[in-house]
Coordinates of N, CA and C in Angstrom, one line a residue:
X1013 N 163.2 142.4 48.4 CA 163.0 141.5 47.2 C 161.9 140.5 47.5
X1014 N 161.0 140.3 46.5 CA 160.1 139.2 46.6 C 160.4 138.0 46.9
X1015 N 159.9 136.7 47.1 CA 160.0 135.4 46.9 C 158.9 135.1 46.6
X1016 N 159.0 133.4 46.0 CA 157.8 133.2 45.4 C 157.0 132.9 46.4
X1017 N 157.2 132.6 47.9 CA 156.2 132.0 49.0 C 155.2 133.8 49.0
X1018 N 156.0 134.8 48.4 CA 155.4 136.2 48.7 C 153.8 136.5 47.9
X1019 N 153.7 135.7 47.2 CA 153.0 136.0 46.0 C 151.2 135.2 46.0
X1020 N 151.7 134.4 47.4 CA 150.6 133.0 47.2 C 149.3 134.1 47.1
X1021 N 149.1 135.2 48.2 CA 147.7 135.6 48.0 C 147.4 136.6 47.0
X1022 N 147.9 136.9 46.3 CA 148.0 137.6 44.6 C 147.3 136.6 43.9
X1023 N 146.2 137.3 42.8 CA 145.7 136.7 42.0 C 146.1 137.7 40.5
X1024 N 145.4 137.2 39.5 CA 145.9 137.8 38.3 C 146.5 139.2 38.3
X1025 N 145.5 140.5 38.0 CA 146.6 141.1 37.8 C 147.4 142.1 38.5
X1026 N 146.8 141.6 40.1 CA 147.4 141.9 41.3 C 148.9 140.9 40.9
X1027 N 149.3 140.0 40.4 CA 149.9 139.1 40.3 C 150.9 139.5 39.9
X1028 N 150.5 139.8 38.2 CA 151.1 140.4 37.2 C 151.7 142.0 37.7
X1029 N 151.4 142.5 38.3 CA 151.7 143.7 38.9 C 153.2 143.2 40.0
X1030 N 152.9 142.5 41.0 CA 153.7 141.9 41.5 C 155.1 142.1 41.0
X1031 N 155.0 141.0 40.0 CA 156.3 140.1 39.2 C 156.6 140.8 38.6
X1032 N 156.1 142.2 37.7 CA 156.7 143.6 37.3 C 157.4 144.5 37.7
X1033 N 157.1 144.6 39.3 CA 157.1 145.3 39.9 C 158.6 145.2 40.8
X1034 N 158.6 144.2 40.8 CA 160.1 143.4 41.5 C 160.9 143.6 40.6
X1035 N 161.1 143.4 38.9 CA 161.9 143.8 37.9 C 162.3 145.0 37.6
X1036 N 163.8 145.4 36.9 CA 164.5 146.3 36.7 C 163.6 147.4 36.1
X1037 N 163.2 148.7 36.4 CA 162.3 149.5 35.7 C 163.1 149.9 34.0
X1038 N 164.1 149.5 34.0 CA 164.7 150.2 32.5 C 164.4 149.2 31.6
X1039 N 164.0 147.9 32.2 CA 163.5 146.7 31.2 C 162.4 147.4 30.7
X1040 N 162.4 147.2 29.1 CA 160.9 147.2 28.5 C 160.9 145.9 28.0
X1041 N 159.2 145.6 28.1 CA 158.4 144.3 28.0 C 157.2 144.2 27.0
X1042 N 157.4 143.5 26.0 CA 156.4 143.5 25.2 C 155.7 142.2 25.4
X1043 N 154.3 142.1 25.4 CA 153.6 140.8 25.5 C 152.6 140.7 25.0
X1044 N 152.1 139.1 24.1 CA 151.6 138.9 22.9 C 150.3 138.4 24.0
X1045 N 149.5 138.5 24.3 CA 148.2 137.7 25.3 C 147.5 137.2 24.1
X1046 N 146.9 136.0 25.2 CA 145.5 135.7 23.7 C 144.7 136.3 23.8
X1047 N 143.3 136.0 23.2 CA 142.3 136.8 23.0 C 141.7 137.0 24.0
X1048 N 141.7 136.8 25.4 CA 140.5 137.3 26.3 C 141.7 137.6 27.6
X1049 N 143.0 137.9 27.3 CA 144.1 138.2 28.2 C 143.9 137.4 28.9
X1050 N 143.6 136.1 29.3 CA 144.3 135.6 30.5 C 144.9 134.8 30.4
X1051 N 146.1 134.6 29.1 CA 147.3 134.0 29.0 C 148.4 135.0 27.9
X1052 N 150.0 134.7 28.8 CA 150.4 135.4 27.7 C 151.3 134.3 26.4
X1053 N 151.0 134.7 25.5 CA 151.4 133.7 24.1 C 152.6 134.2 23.9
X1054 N 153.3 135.6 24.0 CA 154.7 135.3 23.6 C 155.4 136.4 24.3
X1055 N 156.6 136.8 24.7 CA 156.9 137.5 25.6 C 158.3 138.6 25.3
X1056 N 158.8 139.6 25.0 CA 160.2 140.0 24.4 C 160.6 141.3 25.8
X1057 N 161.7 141.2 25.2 CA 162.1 142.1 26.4 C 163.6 142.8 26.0
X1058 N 163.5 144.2 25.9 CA 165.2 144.9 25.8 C 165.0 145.6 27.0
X1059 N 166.9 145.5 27.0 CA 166.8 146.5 28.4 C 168.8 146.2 28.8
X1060 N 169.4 146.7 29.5 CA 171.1 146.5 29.7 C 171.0 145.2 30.0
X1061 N 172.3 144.8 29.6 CA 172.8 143.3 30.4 C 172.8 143.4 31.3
X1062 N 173.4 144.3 32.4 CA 173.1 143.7 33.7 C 171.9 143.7 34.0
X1063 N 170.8 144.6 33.5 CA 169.5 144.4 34.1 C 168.8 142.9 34.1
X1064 N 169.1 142.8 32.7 CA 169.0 141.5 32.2 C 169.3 140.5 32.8
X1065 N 170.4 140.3 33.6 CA 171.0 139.4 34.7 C 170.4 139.6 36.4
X1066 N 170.1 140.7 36.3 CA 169.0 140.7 37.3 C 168.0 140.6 37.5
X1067 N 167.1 140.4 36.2 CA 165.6 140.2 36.0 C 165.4 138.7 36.2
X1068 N 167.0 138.2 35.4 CA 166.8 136.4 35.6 C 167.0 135.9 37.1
X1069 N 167.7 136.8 38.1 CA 168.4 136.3 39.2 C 166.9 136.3 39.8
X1070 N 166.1 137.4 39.6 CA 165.0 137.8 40.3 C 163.8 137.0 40.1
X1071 N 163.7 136.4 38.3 CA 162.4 135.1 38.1 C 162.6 133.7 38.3
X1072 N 164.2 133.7 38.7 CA 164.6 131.9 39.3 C 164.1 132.2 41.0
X1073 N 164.5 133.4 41.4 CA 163.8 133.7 43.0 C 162.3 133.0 42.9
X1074 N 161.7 133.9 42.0 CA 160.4 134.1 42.1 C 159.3 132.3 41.3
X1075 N 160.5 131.7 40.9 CA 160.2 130.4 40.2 C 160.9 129.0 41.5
X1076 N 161.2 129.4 42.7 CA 161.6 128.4 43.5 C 160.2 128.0 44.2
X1077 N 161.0 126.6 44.1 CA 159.7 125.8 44.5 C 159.4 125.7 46.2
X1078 N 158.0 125.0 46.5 CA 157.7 125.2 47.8 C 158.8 124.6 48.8
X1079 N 159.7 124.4 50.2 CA 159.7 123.5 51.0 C 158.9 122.5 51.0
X1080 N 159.3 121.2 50.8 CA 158.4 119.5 50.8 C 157.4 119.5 52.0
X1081 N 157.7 120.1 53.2 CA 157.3 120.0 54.1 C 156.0 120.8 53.9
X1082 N 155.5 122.3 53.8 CA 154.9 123.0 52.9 C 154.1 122.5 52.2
X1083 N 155.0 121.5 51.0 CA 154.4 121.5 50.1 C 153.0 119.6 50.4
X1084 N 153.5 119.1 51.2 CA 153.0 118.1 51.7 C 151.9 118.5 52.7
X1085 N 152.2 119.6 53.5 CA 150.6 120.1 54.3 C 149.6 120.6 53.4
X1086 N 149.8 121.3 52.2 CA 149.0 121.6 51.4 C 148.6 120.8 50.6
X1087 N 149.0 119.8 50.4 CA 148.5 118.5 49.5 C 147.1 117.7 50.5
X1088 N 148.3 117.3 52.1 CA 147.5 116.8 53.2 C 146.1 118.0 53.3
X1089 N 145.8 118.7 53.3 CA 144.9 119.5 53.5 C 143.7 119.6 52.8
X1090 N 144.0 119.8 51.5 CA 143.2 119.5 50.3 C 142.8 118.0 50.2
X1091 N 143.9 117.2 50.4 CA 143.2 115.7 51.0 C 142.1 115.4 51.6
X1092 N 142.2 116.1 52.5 CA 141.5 116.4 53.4 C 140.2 116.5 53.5
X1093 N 140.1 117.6 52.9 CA 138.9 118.7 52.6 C 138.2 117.8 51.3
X1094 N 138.5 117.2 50.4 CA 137.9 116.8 49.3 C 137.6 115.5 49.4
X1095 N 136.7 115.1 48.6 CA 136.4 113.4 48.2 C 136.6 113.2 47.2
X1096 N 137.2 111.8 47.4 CA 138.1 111.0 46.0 C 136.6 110.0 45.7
X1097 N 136.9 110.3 44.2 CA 135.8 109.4 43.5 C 136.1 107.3 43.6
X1098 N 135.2 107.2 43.7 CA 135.4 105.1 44.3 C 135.8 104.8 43.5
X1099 N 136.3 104.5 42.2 CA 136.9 104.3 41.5 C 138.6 103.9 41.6
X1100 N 138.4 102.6 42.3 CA 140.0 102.4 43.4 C 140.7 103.4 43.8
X1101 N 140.5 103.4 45.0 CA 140.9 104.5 46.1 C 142.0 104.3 46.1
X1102 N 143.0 105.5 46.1 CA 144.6 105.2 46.5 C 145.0 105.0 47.8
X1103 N 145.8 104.8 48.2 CA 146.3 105.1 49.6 C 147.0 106.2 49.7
X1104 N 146.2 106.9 50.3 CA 146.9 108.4 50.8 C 148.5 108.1 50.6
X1105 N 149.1 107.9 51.3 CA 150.9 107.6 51.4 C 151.5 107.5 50.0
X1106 N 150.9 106.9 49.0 CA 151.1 106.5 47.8 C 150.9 107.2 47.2
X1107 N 149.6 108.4 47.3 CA 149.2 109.7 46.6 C 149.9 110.9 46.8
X1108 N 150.1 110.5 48.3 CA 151.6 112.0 48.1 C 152.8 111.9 47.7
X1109 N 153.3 110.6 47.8 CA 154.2 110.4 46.7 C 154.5 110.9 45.7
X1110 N 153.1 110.0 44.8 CA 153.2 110.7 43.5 C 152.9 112.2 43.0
X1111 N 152.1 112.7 43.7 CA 151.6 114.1 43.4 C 152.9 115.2 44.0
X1112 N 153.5 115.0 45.0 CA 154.6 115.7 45.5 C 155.6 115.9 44.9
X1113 N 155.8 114.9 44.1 CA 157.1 114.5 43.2 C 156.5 115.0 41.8
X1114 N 155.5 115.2 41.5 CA 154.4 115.8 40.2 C 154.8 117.3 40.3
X1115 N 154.4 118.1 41.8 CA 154.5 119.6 41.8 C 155.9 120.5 42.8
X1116 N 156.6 119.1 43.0 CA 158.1 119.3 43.2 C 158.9 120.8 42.4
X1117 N 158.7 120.4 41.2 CA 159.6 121.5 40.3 C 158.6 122.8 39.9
X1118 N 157.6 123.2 40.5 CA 156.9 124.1 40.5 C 156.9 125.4 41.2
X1119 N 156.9 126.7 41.2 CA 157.0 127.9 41.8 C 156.0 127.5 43.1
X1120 N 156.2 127.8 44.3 CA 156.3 128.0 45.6 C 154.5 128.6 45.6
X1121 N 154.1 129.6 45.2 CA 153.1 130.1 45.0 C 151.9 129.5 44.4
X1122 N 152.5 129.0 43.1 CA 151.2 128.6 42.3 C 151.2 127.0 42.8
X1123 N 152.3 126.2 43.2 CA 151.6 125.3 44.0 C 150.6 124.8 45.4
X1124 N 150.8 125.9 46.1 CA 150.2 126.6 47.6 C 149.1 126.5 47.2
X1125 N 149.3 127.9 46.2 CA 147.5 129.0 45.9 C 147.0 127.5 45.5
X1126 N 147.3 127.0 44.3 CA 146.2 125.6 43.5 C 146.0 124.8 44.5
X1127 N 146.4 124.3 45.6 CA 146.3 123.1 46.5 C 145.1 124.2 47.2
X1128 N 145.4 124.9 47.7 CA 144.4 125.7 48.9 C 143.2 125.9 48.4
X1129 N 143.4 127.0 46.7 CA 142.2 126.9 46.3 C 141.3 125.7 45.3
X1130 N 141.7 125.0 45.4 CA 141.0 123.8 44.9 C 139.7 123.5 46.0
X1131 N 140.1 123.0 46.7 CA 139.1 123.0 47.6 C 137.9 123.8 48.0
X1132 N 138.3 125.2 48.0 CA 137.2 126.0 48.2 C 136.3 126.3 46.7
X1133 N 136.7 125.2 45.6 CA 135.9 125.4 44.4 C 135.5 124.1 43.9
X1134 N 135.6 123.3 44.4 CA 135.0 122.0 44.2 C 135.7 120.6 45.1
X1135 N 134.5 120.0 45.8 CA 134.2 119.4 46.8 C 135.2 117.7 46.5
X1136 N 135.4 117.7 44.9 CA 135.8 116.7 44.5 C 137.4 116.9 44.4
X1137 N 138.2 115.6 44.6 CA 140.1 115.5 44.8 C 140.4 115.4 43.1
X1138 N 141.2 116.4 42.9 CA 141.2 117.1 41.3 C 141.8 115.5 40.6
X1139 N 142.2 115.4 39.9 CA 143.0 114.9 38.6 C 144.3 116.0 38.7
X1140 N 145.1 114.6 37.8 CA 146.6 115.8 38.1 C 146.6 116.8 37.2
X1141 N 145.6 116.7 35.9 CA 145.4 117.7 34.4 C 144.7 118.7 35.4
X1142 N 143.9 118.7 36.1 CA 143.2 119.7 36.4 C 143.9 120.7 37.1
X1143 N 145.1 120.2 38.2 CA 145.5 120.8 39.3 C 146.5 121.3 38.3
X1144 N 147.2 120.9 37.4 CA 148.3 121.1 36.4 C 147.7 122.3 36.3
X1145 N 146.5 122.4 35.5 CA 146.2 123.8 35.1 C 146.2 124.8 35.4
X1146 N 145.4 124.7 36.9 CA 145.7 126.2 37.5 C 146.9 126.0 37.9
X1147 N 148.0 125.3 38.3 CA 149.6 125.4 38.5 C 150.2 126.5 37.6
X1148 N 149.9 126.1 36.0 CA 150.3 126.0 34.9 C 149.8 128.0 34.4
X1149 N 148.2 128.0 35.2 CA 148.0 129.7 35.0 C 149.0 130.5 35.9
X1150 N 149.3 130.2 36.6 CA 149.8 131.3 37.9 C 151.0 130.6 37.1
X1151 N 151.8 130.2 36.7 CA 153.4 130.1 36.6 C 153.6 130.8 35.0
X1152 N 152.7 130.6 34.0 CA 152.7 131.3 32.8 C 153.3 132.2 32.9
X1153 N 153.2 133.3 33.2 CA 153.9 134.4 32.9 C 155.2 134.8 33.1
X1154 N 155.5 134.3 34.7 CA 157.1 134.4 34.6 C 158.1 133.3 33.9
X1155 N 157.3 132.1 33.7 CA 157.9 131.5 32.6 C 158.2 132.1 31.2
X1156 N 157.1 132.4 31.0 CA 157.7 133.4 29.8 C 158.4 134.7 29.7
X1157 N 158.5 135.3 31.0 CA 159.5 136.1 30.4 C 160.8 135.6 31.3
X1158 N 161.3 134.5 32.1 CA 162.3 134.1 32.0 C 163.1 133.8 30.3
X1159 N 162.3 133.1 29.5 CA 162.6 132.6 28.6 C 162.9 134.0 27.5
X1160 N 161.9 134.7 27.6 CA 162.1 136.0 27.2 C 164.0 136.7 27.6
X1161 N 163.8 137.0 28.6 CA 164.8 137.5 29.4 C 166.4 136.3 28.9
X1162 N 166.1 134.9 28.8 CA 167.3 134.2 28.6 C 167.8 134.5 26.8
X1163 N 166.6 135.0 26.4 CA 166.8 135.2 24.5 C 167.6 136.4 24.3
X1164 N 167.0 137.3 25.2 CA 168.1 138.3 25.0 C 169.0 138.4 25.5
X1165 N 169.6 137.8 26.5 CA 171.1 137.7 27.4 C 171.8 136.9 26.1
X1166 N 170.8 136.0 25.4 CA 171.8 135.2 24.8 C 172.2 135.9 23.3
X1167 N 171.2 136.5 23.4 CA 171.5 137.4 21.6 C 172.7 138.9 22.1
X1168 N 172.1 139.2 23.2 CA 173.3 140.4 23.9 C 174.8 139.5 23.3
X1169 N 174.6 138.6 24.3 CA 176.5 137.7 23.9 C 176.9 137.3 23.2
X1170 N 175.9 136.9 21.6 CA 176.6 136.9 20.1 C 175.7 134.9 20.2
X1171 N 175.6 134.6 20.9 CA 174.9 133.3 21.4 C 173.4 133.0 20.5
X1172 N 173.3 131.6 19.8 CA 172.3 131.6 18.8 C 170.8 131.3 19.6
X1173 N 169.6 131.9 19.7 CA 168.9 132.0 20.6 C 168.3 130.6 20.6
X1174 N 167.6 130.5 21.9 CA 166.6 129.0 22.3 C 166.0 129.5 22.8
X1175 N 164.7 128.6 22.9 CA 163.0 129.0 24.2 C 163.6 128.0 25.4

C-alpha cells in the first residue's frame, strides 16, 4: 500500500495514476476537470460499501501529514536556499513556527514536493498564498475524491449527504 511520503516524486499525471492505482479497481470514478485539466471541479464515485470504506481508509493514508521533523528540514532548506525580500525580516525561529503550524494539516507529499520545489523555481522565499498553491495543486484531487467517496458511504447508509 502507498503512503503519502510515497508519492513526493510523482508529478501530475504520474500522480493521478498513483492515487488510482492504490484504489479498489471495482470503484468507478467520474471527474468534472476544468478547462485546461489541471484541476478537478467535481468528483463522484459508485462502487460496494466495503470498497467504499477502503478507498477512504486508503485517501486518509494517502492525506497524512509529513513528521514535524521532516517537515521542519524542508522548510529549513528552502530557507536556506532562497532570499527573503527587506521588507522586515523575520526571525527564522518565528518563521518556522508559523509556516509549520500553516502546513501541519497537509498531505506528507505535497508539503515536501512544494518546500523542495520552490526553490529550484525561484530564488525568492515564497509568500504563504504562493506556497498554499502548489500545496493546494498536488492535494486537489484526493481531496476530492475523499469527499466524493464520504457522499457515497453516506447516501449508501440512508445518511443526508455533505462536501
Amino acid at each position: 500500500t502507498r503512503e503519502s511520503q510515497d508519492l513526493v516524486a510523482l508529478e501530475g499525471m504520474e500522480l493521478h495514476e498513483a492515487i488510482t492505482a492504490s484504489l479498489p479497481p471495482s470503484l468507478v470514478w467520474q471527474r468534472r476537470w476544468n478547462t485546461d485539466y489541471s484541476k478537478i471541479m467535481a468528483c463522484y464515485v459508485i462502487g460496494p460499501p466495503a470498497d467504499l470504506e477502503t478507498a477512504r481508509t486508503i485517501l486518509l493514508r494517502l492525506m497524512k501529514p509529513a513528521p514535524l521533523r521532516i517537515l521542519a528540514q524542508a522548510f529549513a532548506e528552502m530557507w536556506m536556499l532562497t532570499k527573503r525580500r527587506a521588507e522586515g525580516e523575520m526571525d527564522r525561529s518565528e518563521a518556522s513556527r508559523i509556516w509549520l503550524e500553516k502546513m501541519k494539516p497537509y498531505p506528507h507529499d505535497s508539503t515536501i514536493c512544494s518546500l523542495t520545489s520552490w526553490a529550484e523555481t525561484s530564488p525568492w522565499f515564497p509568500a504563504w498564498a504562493e506556497l498554499k498553491s502548489l500545496i493546494d495543486e498536488r492535494t486537489n484531487e484526493r481531496d476530492m475524491m475523499l469527499r466524493a467517496v464520504n457522499r457515497a458511504l453516506a447516501s449508501e447508509h440512508g445518511v443526508p449527504e455533505s462536501a
